XYZ file of C-alpha atoms in Angstrom:
435
model
C -7.951 -23.761 29.166
C -8.658 -27.480 28.758
C -6.849 -30.190 26.882
C -8.672 -32.541 24.557
C -9.098 -36.174 25.636
C -8.377 -37.449 22.132
C -4.872 -38.857 21.605
C -2.653 -36.627 19.534
C 0.537 -37.667 17.787
C 3.406 -35.628 19.127
C 6.070 -34.029 16.977
C 8.956 -36.393 16.568
C 12.456 -35.967 15.286
C 11.670 -38.162 12.278
C 8.687 -36.053 11.131
C 10.866 -34.078 8.781
C 12.245 -37.183 7.106
C 8.926 -39.033 6.779
C 6.470 -36.385 5.517
C 8.582 -33.457 4.388
C 8.504 -32.237 0.795
C 12.164 -31.463 1.173
C 12.802 -35.116 2.020
C 10.917 -36.173 -1.117
C 13.017 -33.788 -3.164
C 16.236 -35.237 -1.762
C 15.005 -38.702 -2.724
C 14.904 -37.934 -6.445
C 17.828 -35.487 -6.531
C 20.076 -37.832 -8.517
C 17.356 -39.168 -10.819
C 16.744 -37.933 -14.406
C 13.325 -36.642 -13.333
C 14.969 -33.943 -11.232
C 16.762 -32.484 -14.245
C 13.598 -32.601 -16.338
C 11.903 -30.618 -13.578
C 14.804 -28.172 -13.513
C 14.551 -27.691 -17.292
C 10.772 -27.205 -17.194
C 11.040 -24.708 -14.321
C 13.711 -22.726 -16.183
C 11.452 -22.510 -19.236
C 8.520 -21.419 -17.047
C 10.602 -18.667 -15.440
C 11.838 -17.329 -18.789
C 8.340 -17.346 -20.267
C 6.873 -15.687 -17.159
C 9.577 -12.978 -17.296
C 8.751 -12.216 -20.938
C 5.008 -12.123 -20.285
C 5.384 -9.943 -17.185
C 7.612 -7.490 -19.050
C 5.100 -7.247 -21.887
C 2.244 -6.771 -19.398
C 3.993 -3.956 -17.521
C 4.750 -2.137 -20.760
C 1.082 -2.199 -21.767
C -0.300 -0.946 -18.459
C -0.661 2.825 -18.209
C -2.141 2.985 -14.699
C -0.260 3.961 -11.563
C 1.164 1.418 -9.156
C -1.333 2.067 -6.342
C -4.416 0.376 -7.736
C -5.375 -3.263 -8.193
C -3.739 -3.451 -11.613
C -0.618 -1.887 -10.160
C -0.439 -4.490 -7.403
C -1.065 -7.325 -9.875
C 1.531 -6.015 -12.321
C 4.049 -5.730 -9.497
C 3.542 -9.437 -8.736
C 3.056 -10.472 -12.365
C 6.342 -12.364 -12.642
C 5.746 -14.357 -9.462
C 2.107 -15.142 -10.231
C 2.768 -16.065 -13.852
C 5.685 -18.256 -12.805
C 3.494 -20.088 -10.278
C 0.718 -20.506 -12.870
C 3.040 -21.861 -15.558
C 4.708 -24.193 -13.047
C 1.314 -25.494 -11.954
C 0.496 -26.307 -15.595
C 3.888 -27.957 -16.105
C 3.423 -29.921 -12.882
C 0.066 -31.265 -14.056
C 1.649 -32.397 -17.327
C 4.783 -33.969 -15.800
C 2.913 -35.665 -12.963
C 1.858 -38.486 -15.258
C 5.458 -39.635 -15.899
C 8.035 -37.710 -13.883
C 8.444 -36.748 -10.217
C 7.147 -33.299 -9.294
C 8.690 -32.648 -5.869
C 10.674 -29.606 -7.037
C 7.420 -28.037 -8.251
C 5.825 -28.744 -4.843
C 8.491 -26.560 -3.232
C 8.923 -23.728 -5.726
C 5.211 -23.041 -6.312
C 4.470 -22.374 -2.590
C 7.655 -20.287 -2.372
C 6.588 -18.074 -5.253
C 3.060 -17.697 -3.900
C 4.374 -16.843 -0.423
C 6.745 -14.232 -1.849
C 3.914 -12.698 -3.892
C 1.684 -12.655 -0.792
C 4.333 -10.935 1.349
C 4.980 -8.265 -1.275
C 1.257 -7.673 -1.823
C 0.577 -7.342 1.923
C 3.436 -4.869 2.292
C 2.076 -2.728 -0.547
C -1.385 -2.780 1.007
C 0.037 -1.721 4.373
C 1.990 1.162 2.844
C -1.095 2.250 0.925
C -3.522 1.995 3.858
C -1.213 3.511 6.500
C 1.362 5.639 4.658
C 2.493 7.648 7.720
C 2.156 5.018 10.453
C 5.148 4.729 12.790
C 4.584 0.979 13.257
C 4.585 0.225 9.525
C 8.053 -1.383 9.413
C 7.354 -3.571 12.436
C 4.034 -4.719 10.984
C 5.714 -5.583 7.670
C 8.323 -7.662 9.491
C 5.673 -9.480 11.519
C 3.698 -10.317 8.377
C 6.827 -11.612 6.657
C 7.740 -13.775 9.655
C 4.226 -15.226 9.841
C 4.028 -16.052 6.138
C 7.515 -17.526 5.890
C 7.130 -19.368 9.185
C 3.921 -21.036 8.072
C 5.536 -21.902 4.730
C 8.441 -23.554 6.558
C 5.985 -25.631 8.598
C 4.099 -26.553 5.439
C 7.170 -27.619 3.481
C 8.657 -29.547 6.370
C 5.434 -31.478 6.931
C 5.043 -30.215 10.500
C 1.975 -28.073 9.739
C -0.653 -30.836 10.313
C 0.992 -31.799 13.601
C 1.137 -28.145 14.711
C -2.532 -27.604 13.860
C -3.561 -30.731 15.732
C -1.566 -29.598 18.760
C -3.181 -26.148 18.754
C -6.651 -27.666 18.467
C -6.130 -29.579 21.687
C -5.886 -26.341 23.679
C -9.152 -24.481 24.082
C -11.968 -23.314 26.292
C -15.629 -24.230 26.434
C -17.944 -21.264 25.795
C -21.498 -22.511 26.227
C -22.282 -25.002 23.506
C -19.194 -24.087 21.507
C -15.577 -24.940 22.084
C -13.015 -22.343 21.091
C -9.593 -23.803 20.413
C -6.318 -21.939 20.168
C -6.085 -22.810 16.474
C -9.578 -21.403 15.873
C -8.597 -18.202 17.678
C -5.364 -17.759 15.705
C -7.080 -18.607 12.441
C -9.866 -16.119 13.186
C -7.438 -13.331 14.063
C -5.505 -13.870 10.844
C -8.674 -13.914 8.744
C -10.023 -10.765 10.414
C -6.695 -8.951 10.015
C -6.395 -9.848 6.333
C -9.979 -8.873 5.524
C -9.671 -5.573 7.395
C -6.389 -4.799 5.634
C -7.931 -5.588 2.259
C -10.979 -3.411 3.004
C -8.811 -0.491 4.152
C -6.729 -0.835 1.014
C -9.831 -0.788 -1.179
C -11.210 2.243 0.675
C -7.891 4.098 0.243
C -7.972 3.377 -3.497
C -11.547 4.648 -3.739
C -10.606 7.716 -1.676
C -7.739 8.619 -3.993
C -9.971 8.249 -7.044
C -12.748 10.359 -5.531
C -10.445 13.145 -4.351
C -8.898 13.406 -7.812
C -12.226 13.434 -9.645
C -12.868 16.896 -11.132
C -16.530 16.142 -11.880
C -17.575 15.751 -8.221
C -17.905 18.626 -5.794
C -15.308 18.773 -3.022
C -17.868 18.441 -0.232
C -19.540 15.513 -1.946
C -16.158 13.823 -2.367
C -15.555 14.069 1.378
C -18.983 12.609 2.127
C -18.422 9.702 -0.256
C -14.980 9.033 1.226
C -16.366 8.936 4.785
C -19.287 6.712 3.807
C -17.121 4.350 1.750
C -14.676 3.853 4.633
C -17.485 3.139 7.074
C -19.177 0.763 4.619
C -15.978 -1.145 3.840
C -15.154 -1.564 7.521
C -18.695 -2.707 8.343
C -18.687 -5.272 5.537
C -15.216 -6.442 6.548
C -16.283 -6.990 10.157
C -19.474 -8.854 9.188
C -17.607 -11.012 6.662
C -14.883 -11.786 9.185
C -17.415 -12.889 11.794
C -19.155 -15.102 9.269
C -15.922 -16.759 8.126
C -14.739 -17.577 11.629
C -18.142 -18.993 12.575
C -19.497 -16.303 14.915
C -23.214 -15.551 14.951
C -23.633 -11.939 13.848
C -27.154 -11.803 15.312
C -25.473 -11.456 18.697
C -24.443 -7.967 17.625
C -28.029 -6.804 18.084
C -27.448 -6.571 21.841
C -24.364 -4.434 21.289
C -26.084 -2.147 18.793
C -29.006 -1.715 21.178
C -26.673 -0.732 24.010
C -24.824 1.601 21.688
C -28.074 3.293 20.718
C -28.975 3.834 24.380
C -25.507 5.247 25.038
C -25.803 7.639 22.127
C -29.192 8.808 23.308
C -28.081 9.470 26.883
C -24.383 10.262 27.130
C -23.208 10.884 23.587
C -26.036 13.089 22.360
C -23.883 16.150 21.653
C -21.161 14.104 19.970
C -23.718 12.334 17.797
C -25.268 15.704 16.970
C -21.892 16.984 15.790
C -21.431 13.969 13.524
C -24.919 14.329 12.054
C -24.324 18.053 11.584
C -21.061 17.278 9.818
C -22.824 15.113 7.258
C -25.479 17.806 6.819
C -22.801 20.436 6.110
C -21.039 18.167 3.636
C -24.239 17.219 1.851
C -25.975 20.605 1.568
C -22.632 22.356 0.833
C -23.565 25.405 2.904
C -19.923 25.608 4.009
C -17.096 24.490 1.725
C -13.344 24.425 1.779
C -11.910 27.885 1.121
C -14.993 29.789 2.325
C -14.403 32.856 4.466
C -16.875 32.576 7.338
C -17.577 34.387 10.620
C -19.080 32.316 13.430
C -18.982 35.073 16.051
C -17.001 38.206 16.854
C -13.929 36.193 17.881
C -14.071 33.174 15.542
C -13.616 33.779 11.838
C -11.344 32.628 9.050
C -10.984 30.482 5.975
C -12.318 26.916 6.104
C -9.272 24.650 5.786
C -10.759 21.325 6.874
C -14.196 19.774 7.298
C -14.522 16.541 9.254
C -17.598 14.686 10.415
C -17.238 16.175 13.927
C -15.684 19.622 13.565
C -14.612 22.292 11.079
C -11.250 24.073 11.152
C -10.989 27.826 10.473
C -7.680 29.646 9.965
C -7.386 33.414 10.121
C -4.726 35.668 8.612
C -2.485 35.648 11.671
C -2.298 31.840 11.725
C -4.791 31.142 14.513
C -6.874 28.017 13.936
C -10.375 27.630 15.363
C -11.876 24.167 15.835
C -15.627 24.743 15.609
C -18.081 21.894 16.411
C -20.303 21.221 13.438
C -23.419 21.623 15.548
C -22.559 25.306 16.075
C -22.422 25.823 12.307
C -25.835 24.237 11.787
C -27.947 25.752 14.561
C -26.396 29.255 14.594
C -26.300 32.077 12.062
C -23.014 31.925 10.145
C -21.748 34.782 7.997
C -20.285 33.231 4.843
C -18.722 35.944 2.723
C -17.976 33.578 -0.166
C -21.023 31.313 -0.112
C -22.384 31.842 -3.633
C -19.320 33.481 -5.193
C -15.800 34.412 -4.020
C -16.191 38.127 -4.773
C -16.139 40.542 -1.823
C -16.767 44.296 -1.794
C -14.301 46.403 0.163
C -14.862 50.025 1.174
C -12.340 52.804 1.806
C -13.711 56.040 3.320
C -12.229 59.531 2.913
C -13.356 63.153 3.363
C -12.528 66.340 1.424
C -13.199 70.005 2.051
C -16.134 71.889 0.551
C -13.736 73.771 -1.712
C -12.643 70.603 -3.529
C -13.654 69.713 -7.108
C -15.867 66.709 -6.363
C -15.992 65.372 -9.942
C -12.185 65.398 -10.111
C -11.922 63.749 -6.698
C -14.339 60.940 -7.641
C -12.448 60.197 -10.873
C -9.143 60.209 -8.985
C -10.420 57.742 -6.387
C -11.669 55.334 -9.034
C -8.358 55.469 -10.915
C -6.421 54.739 -7.708
C -8.474 51.599 -7.102
C -8.137 50.440 -10.710
C -4.340 50.554 -10.446
C -4.300 47.835 -7.788
C -3.727 44.279 -9.075
C -6.166 42.577 -6.735
C -9.026 44.954 -7.528
C -11.423 43.554 -10.145
C -12.117 45.519 -13.309
C -15.624 44.056 -13.534
C -17.493 45.142 -11.517
C -15.521 48.366 -11.726
C -14.595 50.457 -8.667
C -17.013 53.250 -7.858
C -16.640 56.390 -5.768
C -19.736 57.937 -4.209
C -20.723 60.914 -2.072
C -22.047 59.732 1.257
C -22.983 62.872 3.195
C -22.260 66.531 3.787
C -20.913 66.662 7.294
C -19.964 69.607 9.483
C -16.259 69.191 8.789
C -16.370 68.290 5.078
C -17.803 66.026 2.415
C -17.630 62.285 3.199
C -16.812 60.016 0.243
C -16.711 56.260 -0.159
C -14.550 54.218 -2.555
C -15.979 50.750 -3.165
C -14.149 47.999 -5.069
C -14.344 44.222 -5.480
C -11.813 41.415 -4.945
C -12.119 37.702 -5.702
C -9.554 36.476 -3.162
C -10.905 37.526 0.238
C -9.018 34.670 1.909
C -5.839 36.767 1.485
C -7.343 39.518 3.639
C -8.258 43.108 2.844
C -6.382 45.029 5.536
C -3.175 45.337 3.515
C -5.047 46.199 0.333
C -7.093 48.898 2.070
C -3.897 50.315 3.592
C -2.203 50.474 0.191
C -5.176 52.298 -1.318
C -5.406 54.755 1.598
C -1.678 55.486 1.282
C -2.058 56.117 -2.447
C -5.066 58.381 -1.800
C -3.020 60.461 0.652
C -0.105 60.700 -1.795
C -2.229 61.652 -4.820
C -4.304 64.168 -2.852
C -1.100 65.946 -1.828
C 0.063 66.048 -5.446
C -3.287 67.421 -6.682
C -3.677 69.900 -3.827
C -6.812 68.260 -2.495
C -7.224 68.909 1.200
C -8.451 66.322 3.656
C -10.306 68.170 6.457
C -9.700 67.563 10.098
C -11.855 68.632 13.074
C -11.398 72.265 14.151
C -12.939 74.182 17.015
C -12.986 77.911 17.756
C -13.142 78.848 21.443
C -14.308 82.307 22.541
C -13.908 83.490 26.114
C -16.833 85.830 26.636
C -16.112 86.683 30.273
C -12.880 88.648 29.579
C -14.519 90.658 26.786
C -17.322 91.803 29.098
C -14.815 92.930 31.738
C -13.076 95.372 29.385
C -16.308 97.090 28.513
């Protein structure tokens, strides 16, 4: 780092008493103008309290949106606005030093509260949330103390003397701090806006679930991109220099990150064409199947009935054949097989099977269960009971077991016999020996 050759006035012990707003306030403390200021400020506070109370009673929105944030700071903002108007009026005849202190205090308090609400909204589960809120409060109140004491110009001049030369530009410590603060505030504001848009989209009943997820992902990426570009422009950086970085990133994606990029592209394809949606029961292969519980831009999560979760890359769902049992509709046909002897009354057996299925709560009445004769085998007549359910994500093993148990119970009551394999063995050698 280098120090500037220009002379800079150093902070002195008398800076507070020569340029401080607090010093100016102490100068007119015993004058009549101070009490007129006190009276005007009291009236402004009472009027702001009444207006803020009336505004909050009229708002019907929740406290997470822009109106919610504004209504939460309504008293502070209205008080600062009314005091600014009173200050402009009283400036022509009376001192205004009390206004010069209270207005920045109110604005700083409103800023701290608004930043805390944005942090809680953007990062609701972050472990560092409390520490970040404290740091923001310290920064805002610290800068306000420097401003009110009159030390702020001296501090800025001191920070500008420390810097480094980067080509044709000189980057000072003040420019670096100012840029970091601007970037942080813009990024926080963009994340807060994207979280508001996300909550609105996810609660919208008129938009498909997959489309909501796509819009949420795109909105977050767009807000962050705009925030970064705006931040660079405000702090004076040339955004055309990013072309080198984007070119290198494109080469890296083409060589080393091809599969990862393919998964992200496949994720957007799945979300846009809605071939796989949340709640679908899909089978990727013989070992990976379950209900879709989460779809991200890189992978999809499947959960089976025993609690196992499969993280499937989106590329595998796009290039391979996927069995989606609930793609067009959630109904699934389940089959229970049974056999009876040739002596059984088949018409009675078919009616009994259909009535057993109709007694189950999960079995749909339309389409109705149907029992059919499949084949005449060597050990009996094979029958099939087919029925439909509209909640395949709950599984069909338990339901099929309940129906099979009821079939066994009812067949015993009706005297219907279920055949089992039998074999008759004849020993011809011993018979020939007797003869």
